[in-house]
């Protein structure tokens, strides 16, 4: 297929999803022109996925596309922003420049984009040896509601959404380091099609002090908040939310830090001042977030180590890697 027929057939229709009334000019010109809502700030996030690094080669086009958009919407959620539109830069190896792959790929984008009402407004399409995609998502936020990493305060309670470690567990199974038959399909679903916590992020804008999305591993990402905010955290290992499959893994394999150092969770970690806990609890009782949240610790004055563990199975010094790093 030619570059332009790919764009026309598969990407142009994705420009019609959702808030297309804010798109003055979309796919087809040299640049997109967007109307910004009055009084809002623009939040810009971007993430690249490379085959063999961020997803196994045999991953379906649907799942690759879903994940590329989901990880970006997860960053917007962690900033407290409403997703508004996105761009897609795509480098396709010959095996992917065909109709059946691209149809599946576009369906994955459509599935998630429709959920959040976000149009595709532009991008670039090139050929390369490795399937590589860069999505940049953009969202709107009130300046008073921006969620930041550097605003955690001593005394704040620390929360996480969902289960932590399922992405790491799915990867263990895919790498054949653990029996995939022991891992529930919901764990694999979460690995291939993470659900960005957009609703939670929007709710937190009014009440949380700090937030981050957990993408590189819980410990590594919590430490980003701790360093930026110049504080430490007391975290209760026994309170960490693990799925049943993860609990079984932990019983069978002596690797207690896997769930907290593996990546691909796409849950939110946030800190709430004690004065906001009642408001937060009544807000989550009123509105169905689609995901549970759990309190797992407290922000304390800065100490030498960022995270101080309670009820932990081993000393934290034994953790060789705190999270995924590329270099
Ligand atoms: P230019 O040469 O001006 O960079 P292109 O020929 O690369 O323009 O792209 C033509 C139009 O198609 C532009 O509006 C661009 O944003 C859009 N486009 C190209 N690739 C993609 C893609 N993968 N997803 C969405 N839009 C795309
Ligand atoms: Mg171009």
CSV table of C-alpha atoms and ligand atoms in Angstrom, one decimal:
chain,number,residue,atom,x,y,z
A,1,UNK,CA,0.0,0.0,0.0
A,2,UNK,CA,1.2,3.5,-0.7
A,3,UNK,CA,1.8,6.0,2.1
A,4,UNK,CA,-1.2,8.1,1.1
A,5,UNK,CA,-3.6,5.3,0.6
A,6,UNK,CA,-2.7,4.1,4.2
A,7,UNK,CA,-3.4,7.5,5.6
A,8,UNK,CA,-6.7,8.0,3.7
A,9,UNK,CA,-8.0,4.5,4.3
A,10,UNK,CA,-7.0,3.9,7.9
A,11,UNK,CA,-6.1,7.1,9.7
A,12,UNK,CA,-8.4,9.8,8.2
A,13,UNK,CA,-11.6,8.1,9.7
A,14,UNK,CA,-10.0,8.2,13.2
A,15,UNK,CA,-10.1,12.0,12.9
A,16,UNK,CA,-13.9,11.9,13.1
A,17,UNK,CA,-14.1,10.4,16.6
A,18,UNK,CA,-15.1,12.4,19.6
A,19,UNK,CA,-14.4,16.1,20.0
A,20,UNK,CA,-13.9,16.7,16.3
A,21,UNK,CA,-15.7,20.0,16.7
A,22,UNK,CA,-12.5,21.3,18.3
A,23,UNK,CA,-10.5,20.3,15.2
A,24,UNK,CA,-10.6,23.2,12.8
A,25,UNK,CA,-8.2,21.4,10.4
A,26,UNK,CA,-7.2,17.7,10.9
A,27,UNK,CA,-5.5,15.1,8.8
A,28,UNK,CA,-4.7,16.2,5.2
A,29,UNK,CA,-3.1,19.6,5.6
A,30,UNK,CA,0.5,20.4,6.6
A,31,UNK,CA,-0.6,20.8,10.2
A,32,UNK,CA,-3.6,20.5,12.4
A,33,UNK,CA,-5.4,23.5,13.8
A,34,UNK,CA,-7.2,23.0,17.1
A,35,UNK,CA,-9.6,25.3,19.1
A,36,UNK,CA,-8.6,25.5,22.7
A,37,UNK,CA,-11.3,25.8,25.3
A,38,UNK,CA,-11.3,29.1,27.2
A,39,UNK,CA,-9.3,29.2,30.4
A,40,UNK,CA,-7.7,25.7,30.0
A,41,UNK,CA,-4.1,24.8,29.9
A,42,UNK,CA,-2.8,22.3,27.3
A,43,UNK,CA,-1.0,19.2,28.6
A,44,UNK,CA,1.3,17.5,26.1
A,45,UNK,CA,2.6,13.9,26.6
A,46,UNK,CA,4.3,11.5,24.3
A,47,UNK,CA,5.5,7.9,24.4
A,48,UNK,CA,7.2,5.6,21.9
A,49,UNK,CA,6.7,1.9,21.6
A,50,UNK,CA,9.3,-0.3,19.8
A,51,UNK,CA,8.7,-3.9,18.8
A,52,UNK,CA,10.7,-6.3,20.8
A,53,UNK,CA,11.2,-3.7,23.6
A,54,UNK,CA,7.7,-2.6,24.5
A,55,UNK,CA,5.7,-5.5,23.0
A,56,UNK,CA,6.5,-9.0,21.8
A,57,UNK,CA,6.9,-9.3,18.0
A,58,UNK,CA,3.8,-11.5,17.7
A,59,UNK,CA,1.5,-9.0,19.4
A,60,UNK,CA,-1.6,-8.2,17.3
A,61,UNK,CA,-2.0,-4.9,15.5
A,62,UNK,CA,-5.1,-4.2,17.7
A,63,UNK,CA,-3.2,-4.6,20.9
A,64,UNK,CA,-0.1,-2.6,19.8
A,65,UNK,CA,-2.3,0.3,18.8
A,66,UNK,CA,-4.4,0.2,22.0
A,67,UNK,CA,-1.3,0.1,24.1
A,68,UNK,CA,0.4,3.0,22.3
A,69,UNK,CA,-2.6,5.2,22.9
A,70,UNK,CA,-3.4,3.9,26.4
A,71,UNK,CA,0.1,4.6,27.8
A,72,UNK,CA,-0.3,8.2,26.6
A,73,UNK,CA,-3.8,8.6,28.0
A,74,UNK,CA,-2.4,7.2,31.3
A,75,UNK,CA,0.2,10.0,31.3
A,76,UNK,CA,-2.6,12.5,30.8
A,77,UNK,CA,-4.6,10.9,33.6
A,78,UNK,CA,-1.6,11.3,35.9
A,79,UNK,CA,-1.6,15.1,35.1
A,80,UNK,CA,-5.3,15.4,35.8
A,81,UNK,CA,-6.1,16.3,32.2
A,82,UNK,CA,-9.1,15.5,30.0
A,83,UNK,CA,-7.8,13.7,26.8
A,84,UNK,CA,-8.5,16.0,23.8
A,85,UNK,CA,-6.7,14.7,20.7
A,86,UNK,CA,-3.6,12.8,19.6
A,87,UNK,CA,-1.0,12.4,16.8
A,88,UNK,CA,0.6,9.2,15.6
A,89,UNK,CA,4.1,8.8,14.0
A,90,UNK,CA,4.3,5.3,12.6
A,91,UNK,CA,7.3,3.4,11.1
A,92,UNK,CA,6.2,0.3,9.4
A,93,UNK,CA,8.3,-2.8,8.4
A,94,UNK,CA,7.1,-4.4,5.2
A,95,UNK,CA,5.2,-7.2,7.0
A,96,UNK,CA,3.0,-4.5,8.7
A,97,UNK,CA,2.3,-2.4,5.6
A,98,UNK,CA,-0.6,-4.5,4.5
A,99,UNK,CA,-4.3,-4.3,4.8
A,100,UNK,CA,-5.1,-6.9,7.4
A,101,UNK,CA,-2.5,-5.6,9.8
A,102,UNK,CA,-3.5,-2.0,9.4
A,103,UNK,CA,-7.2,-2.8,9.7
A,104,UNK,CA,-6.6,-4.5,13.0
A,105,UNK,CA,-4.3,-1.7,14.1
A,106,UNK,CA,-6.8,1.0,13.2
A,107,UNK,CA,-9.5,-0.9,15.1
A,108,UNK,CA,-7.4,-0.9,18.2
A,109,UNK,CA,-7.0,2.9,18.0
A,110,UNK,CA,-10.7,3.3,17.3
A,111,UNK,CA,-11.7,1.1,20.3
A,112,UNK,CA,-9.8,3.2,22.8
A,113,UNK,CA,-10.2,6.5,21.1
A,114,UNK,CA,-14.0,6.1,21.0
A,115,UNK,CA,-14.1,5.4,24.7
A,116,UNK,CA,-12.5,8.7,25.5
A,117,UNK,CA,-13.8,10.7,22.5
A,118,UNK,CA,-10.3,11.6,21.2
A,119,UNK,CA,-9.7,12.3,17.5
A,120,UNK,CA,-6.5,11.6,15.6
A,121,UNK,CA,-5.4,14.9,14.2
A,122,UNK,CA,-2.1,14.2,12.4
A,123,UNK,CA,1.1,12.2,12.2
A,124,UNK,CA,3.7,10.8,10.0
A,125,UNK,CA,4.1,7.4,8.2
A,126,UNK,CA,7.4,6.0,7.2
A,127,UNK,CA,9.1,2.7,6.4
A,128,UNK,CA,11.6,1.0,8.7
A,129,UNK,CA,13.0,-2.3,9.8
A,130,UNK,CA,11.2,-2.3,13.1
A,131,UNK,CA,7.7,-1.5,13.9
A,132,UNK,CA,7.9,1.8,16.0
A,133,UNK,CA,5.1,4.1,17.0
A,134,UNK,CA,5.1,7.4,18.7
A,135,UNK,CA,1.8,8.7,20.0
A,136,UNK,CA,1.6,12.2,21.4
A,137,UNK,CA,-1.6,12.9,23.3
A,138,UNK,CA,-2.9,16.3,24.3
A,139,UNK,CA,-5.4,17.2,27.0
A,140,UNK,CA,-7.0,20.1,28.8
A,141,UNK,CA,-6.6,20.9,32.4
A,142,UNK,CA,-7.6,23.8,34.8
A,143,UNK,CA,-4.3,25.3,36.1
A,144,UNK,CA,-5.5,24.8,39.7
A,145,UNK,CA,-6.1,21.1,39.1
A,146,UNK,CA,-2.7,20.1,37.6
A,147,UNK,CA,-1.4,16.9,39.3
A,148,UNK,CA,2.4,17.1,39.7
A,149,UNK,CA,5.2,14.9,41.0
A,150,UNK,CA,6.8,17.5,43.2
A,151,UNK,CA,3.9,18.3,45.5
A,152,UNK,CA,3.7,15.4,48.0
A,153,UNK,CA,3.7,16.7,51.6
A,154,UNK,CA,4.7,15.0,54.9
A,155,UNK,CA,1.6,13.4,56.4
A,156,UNK,CA,-0.1,12.7,53.0
A,157,UNK,CA,-1.6,9.2,52.6
A,158,UNK,CA,-0.3,7.3,49.6
A,159,UNK,CA,-2.7,5.4,47.4
A,160,UNK,CA,-2.6,3.2,44.3
A,161,UNK,CA,-5.3,2.2,41.9
A,162,UNK,CA,-5.9,-1.4,40.7
A,163,UNK,CA,-3.5,-4.3,41.2
A,164,UNK,CA,0.3,-3.8,41.0
A,165,UNK,CA,2.6,-6.2,39.2
A,166,UNK,CA,0.2,-7.9,36.7
A,167,UNK,CA,2.2,-6.4,33.8
A,168,UNK,CA,5.4,-7.9,35.2
A,169,UNK,CA,3.7,-11.3,35.8
A,170,UNK,CA,2.4,-11.4,32.2
A,171,UNK,CA,5.9,-10.7,30.9
A,172,UNK,CA,7.4,-13.5,33.1
A,173,UNK,CA,4.9,-15.9,31.4
A,174,UNK,CA,5.5,-14.6,27.9
A,175,UNK,CA,9.3,-15.0,28.5
A,176,UNK,CA,8.5,-18.6,29.6
A,177,UNK,CA,10.0,-17.9,33.0
A,178,UNK,CA,6.7,-18.9,34.6
A,179,UNK,CA,3.9,-21.2,33.6
A,180,UNK,CA,1.4,-19.2,31.6
A,181,UNK,CA,-1.4,-21.7,32.5
A,182,UNK,CA,-1.2,-20.4,36.1
A,183,UNK,CA,-1.8,-16.8,35.0
A,184,UNK,CA,-5.4,-15.6,34.6
A,185,UNK,CA,-6.5,-14.1,31.3
A,186,UNK,CA,-7.3,-10.8,33.0
A,187,UNK,CA,-3.6,-10.4,33.7
A,188,UNK,CA,-2.8,-10.8,30.0
A,189,UNK,CA,-5.6,-8.5,29.1
A,190,UNK,CA,-4.1,-5.9,31.4
A,191,UNK,CA,-0.7,-6.3,29.8
A,192,UNK,CA,-2.0,-6.0,26.2
A,193,UNK,CA,-4.9,-3.6,26.7
A,194,UNK,CA,-4.2,-1.4,29.8
A,195,UNK,CA,-7.1,0.8,30.8
A,196,UNK,CA,-5.9,4.4,31.4
A,197,UNK,CA,-7.3,5.8,34.7
A,198,UNK,CA,-8.7,8.9,33.2
A,199,UNK,CA,-11.7,9.2,35.5
A,200,UNK,CA,-9.6,8.8,38.6
A,201,UNK,CA,-7.1,11.4,37.4
A,202,UNK,CA,-9.9,13.9,36.8
A,203,UNK,CA,-11.4,13.3,40.2
A,204,UNK,CA,-8.0,13.8,41.9
A,205,UNK,CA,-7.4,17.2,40.4
A,206,UNK,CA,-9.3,18.9,43.2
A,207,UNK,CA,-8.0,16.8,46.1
A,208,UNK,CA,-4.6,15.1,45.6
A,209,UNK,CA,-1.3,16.7,46.3
A,210,UNK,CA,0.9,14.6,43.9
A,211,UNK,CA,0.4,11.9,41.3
A,212,UNK,CA,2.3,9.7,38.8
A,213,UNK,CA,1.3,6.9,36.6
A,214,UNK,CA,3.1,3.6,37.3
A,215,UNK,CA,4.7,2.5,34.1
A,216,UNK,CA,8.3,1.6,34.9
A,217,UNK,CA,7.7,-0.2,38.2
A,218,UNK,CA,6.0,0.9,41.4
A,219,UNK,CA,9.1,1.6,43.4
A,220,UNK,CA,10.9,3.5,40.6
A,221,UNK,CA,7.8,5.6,40.0
A,222,UNK,CA,7.0,6.3,43.6
A,223,UNK,CA,10.7,7.4,44.0
A,224,UNK,CA,10.1,10.0,41.3
A,225,UNK,CA,7.5,11.6,43.5
A,226,UNK,CA,9.7,11.3,46.6
A,227,UNK,CA,12.8,12.8,45.0
A,228,UNK,CA,10.8,15.6,43.3
A,229,UNK,CA,9.0,16.4,46.5
A,230,UNK,CA,12.0,15.9,48.8
A,231,UNK,CA,10.2,13.5,51.1
A,232,UNK,CA,10.3,9.7,51.9
A,233,UNK,CA,7.5,7.2,52.1
A,234,UNK,CA,6.6,4.5,54.6
A,235,UNK,CA,5.0,1.8,52.6
A,236,UNK,CA,3.2,-1.4,54.0
A,237,UNK,CA,4.2,-4.3,51.8
A,238,UNK,CA,1.3,-6.3,53.2
A,239,UNK,CA,-1.2,-3.6,51.9
A,240,UNK,CA,0.1,-3.7,48.3
A,241,UNK,CA,-2.8,-4.8,46.0
A,242,UNK,CA,-1.9,-8.0,44.2
A,243,UNK,CA,-4.1,-10.1,41.9
A,244,UNK,CA,-4.9,-13.7,42.8
A,245,UNK,CA,-2.5,-14.8,40.0
A,246,UNK,CA,0.2,-12.6,41.5
A,247,UNK,CA,-0.4,-14.0,45.0
A,248,UNK,CA,-0.1,-17.5,43.6
A,249,UNK,CA,3.2,-16.6,41.9
A,250,UNK,CA,4.5,-15.1,45.1
A,251,UNK,CA,3.7,-18.4,46.9
A,252,UNK,CA,5.4,-20.5,44.4
A,253,UNK,CA,8.4,-18.4,43.4
A,254,UNK,CA,10.7,-16.6,45.8
A,255,UNK,CA,10.7,-13.2,44.0
A,256,UNK,CA,8.8,-10.9,46.3
A,257,UNK,CA,9.9,-7.7,44.6
A,258,UNK,CA,8.9,-8.7,41.1
A,259,UNK,CA,5.5,-7.0,41.3
A,260,UNK,CA,7.0,-3.8,42.6
A,261,UNK,CA,9.9,-3.5,40.2
A,262,UNK,CA,8.4,-4.7,36.9
A,263,UNK,CA,6.8,-2.3,34.5
A,264,UNK,CA,3.5,-2.0,32.5
A,265,UNK,CA,1.1,-1.4,35.4
A,266,UNK,CA,-0.5,1.9,34.1
A,267,UNK,CA,-2.1,2.4,37.4
A,268,UNK,CA,-2.0,5.7,39.3
A,269,UNK,CA,0.0,6.4,42.5
A,270,UNK,CA,-1.1,9.5,44.3
A,271,UNK,CA,-0.8,11.3,47.7
A,272,UNK,CA,-3.8,12.8,49.5
A,273,UNK,CA,-3.6,15.3,52.4
A,274,UNK,CA,-5.4,13.7,55.4
A,275,UNK,CA,-7.9,16.6,55.3
A,276,UNK,CA,-9.1,15.4,51.9
A,277,UNK,CA,-9.6,11.7,52.7
A,278,UNK,CA,-13.3,12.0,53.6
A,279,UNK,CA,-14.1,14.1,50.5
A,280,UNK,CA,-12.2,11.5,48.4
A,281,UNK,CA,-14.0,8.5,49.9
A,282,UNK,CA,-17.4,10.1,49.3
A,283,UNK,CA,-16.4,11.0,45.8
A,284,UNK,CA,-15.4,7.4,45.0
A,285,UNK,CA,-18.6,6.1,46.6
A,286,UNK,CA,-20.7,8.4,44.4
A,287,UNK,CA,-18.9,7.8,41.1
A,288,UNK,CA,-18.0,4.4,39.7
A,289,UNK,CA,-14.3,4.7,38.9
A,290,UNK,CA,-14.2,1.2,37.4
A,291,UNK,CA,-11.1,0.4,39.6
A,292,UNK,CA,-10.6,0.1,43.3
A,293,UNK,CA,-8.0,2.3,45.1
A,294,UNK,CA,-6.0,1.3,48.1
A,295,UNK,CA,-4.1,3.2,50.8
A,296,UNK,CA,-0.6,1.7,51.1
A,297,UNK,CA,1.5,4.1,53.1
A,298,UNK,CA,2.3,7.6,54.4
A,299,UNK,CA,4.6,10.4,53.3
A,300,UNK,CA,7.3,11.1,55.9
A,301,UNK,CA,10.2,13.6,56.2
A,302,UNK,CA,13.1,12.9,53.8
A,303,UNK,CA,15.5,10.1,54.9
A,304,UNK,CA,18.4,8.5,53.2
A,305,UNK,CA,16.3,5.8,51.6
A,306,UNK,CA,13.2,6.9,49.6
A,307,UNK,CA,10.9,4.1,50.5
A,308,UNK,CA,10.9,2.7,54.1
A,309,UNK,CA,9.2,-0.7,54.0
A,310,UNK,CA,6.9,-2.1,56.7
A,311,UNK,CA,6.0,-5.9,56.7
A,312,UNK,CA,8.4,-6.5,53.9
A,313,UNK,CA,9.7,-10.0,53.2
A,314,UNK,CA,13.3,-9.0,52.8
A,315,UNK,CA,15.4,-5.9,53.2
A,316,UNK,CA,14.9,-3.5,50.3
A,317,UNK,CA,18.7,-3.5,49.7
A,318,UNK,CA,18.2,-6.8,48.0
A,319,UNK,CA,16.3,-5.2,45.2
A,320,UNK,CA,18.7,-5.2,42.3
A,321,UNK,CA,16.6,-3.1,40.0
A,322,UNK,CA,13.9,-0.8,41.1
A,323,UNK,CA,12.2,-0.5,37.7
A,324,UNK,CA,12.8,-0.6,34.0
A,325,UNK,CA,15.5,1.5,32.5
A,326,UNK,CA,16.5,1.6,28.8
A,327,UNK,CA,20.2,2.4,29.2
B,1,LIG,P1,3.9,16.4,5.2
B,1,LIG,O1,4.7,16.0,4.0
B,1,LIG,O2,3.4,17.8,5.1
B,1,LIG,O3,4.6,16.1,6.5
B,1,LIG,P2,2.5,14.0,5.1
B,1,LIG,O4,2.4,13.7,3.7
B,1,LIG,O5,3.5,13.4,6.0
B,1,LIG,O6,2.6,15.6,5.2
B,1,LIG,O7,1.1,13.7,5.8
B,1,LIG,C1,-0.1,14.2,5.1
B,1,LIG,C2,-1.2,14.3,6.2
B,1,LIG,O8,-1.5,13.1,6.7
B,1,LIG,C3,-0.8,15.3,7.3
B,1,LIG,O9,-2.0,15.9,7.7
B,1,LIG,C4,-0.4,14.3,8.4
B,1,LIG,O10,-0.6,14.9,9.7
B,1,LIG,C5,-1.3,13.1,8.1
B,1,LIG,N1,-0.7,11.8,8.6
B,1,LIG,C6,0.4,11.2,8.0
B,1,LIG,N2,0.7,10.1,8.7
B,1,LIG,C7,-0.3,10.0,9.6
B,1,LIG,C8,-0.5,9.0,10.7
B,1,LIG,N3,0.2,7.9,10.9
B,1,LIG,N4,-1.6,9.2,11.5
B,1,LIG,C9,-2.4,10.3,11.3
B,1,LIG,N5,-2.2,11.3,10.4
B,1,LIG,C10,-1.1,11.1,9.6
B,2,LIG,MG1,5.2,13.9,6.9
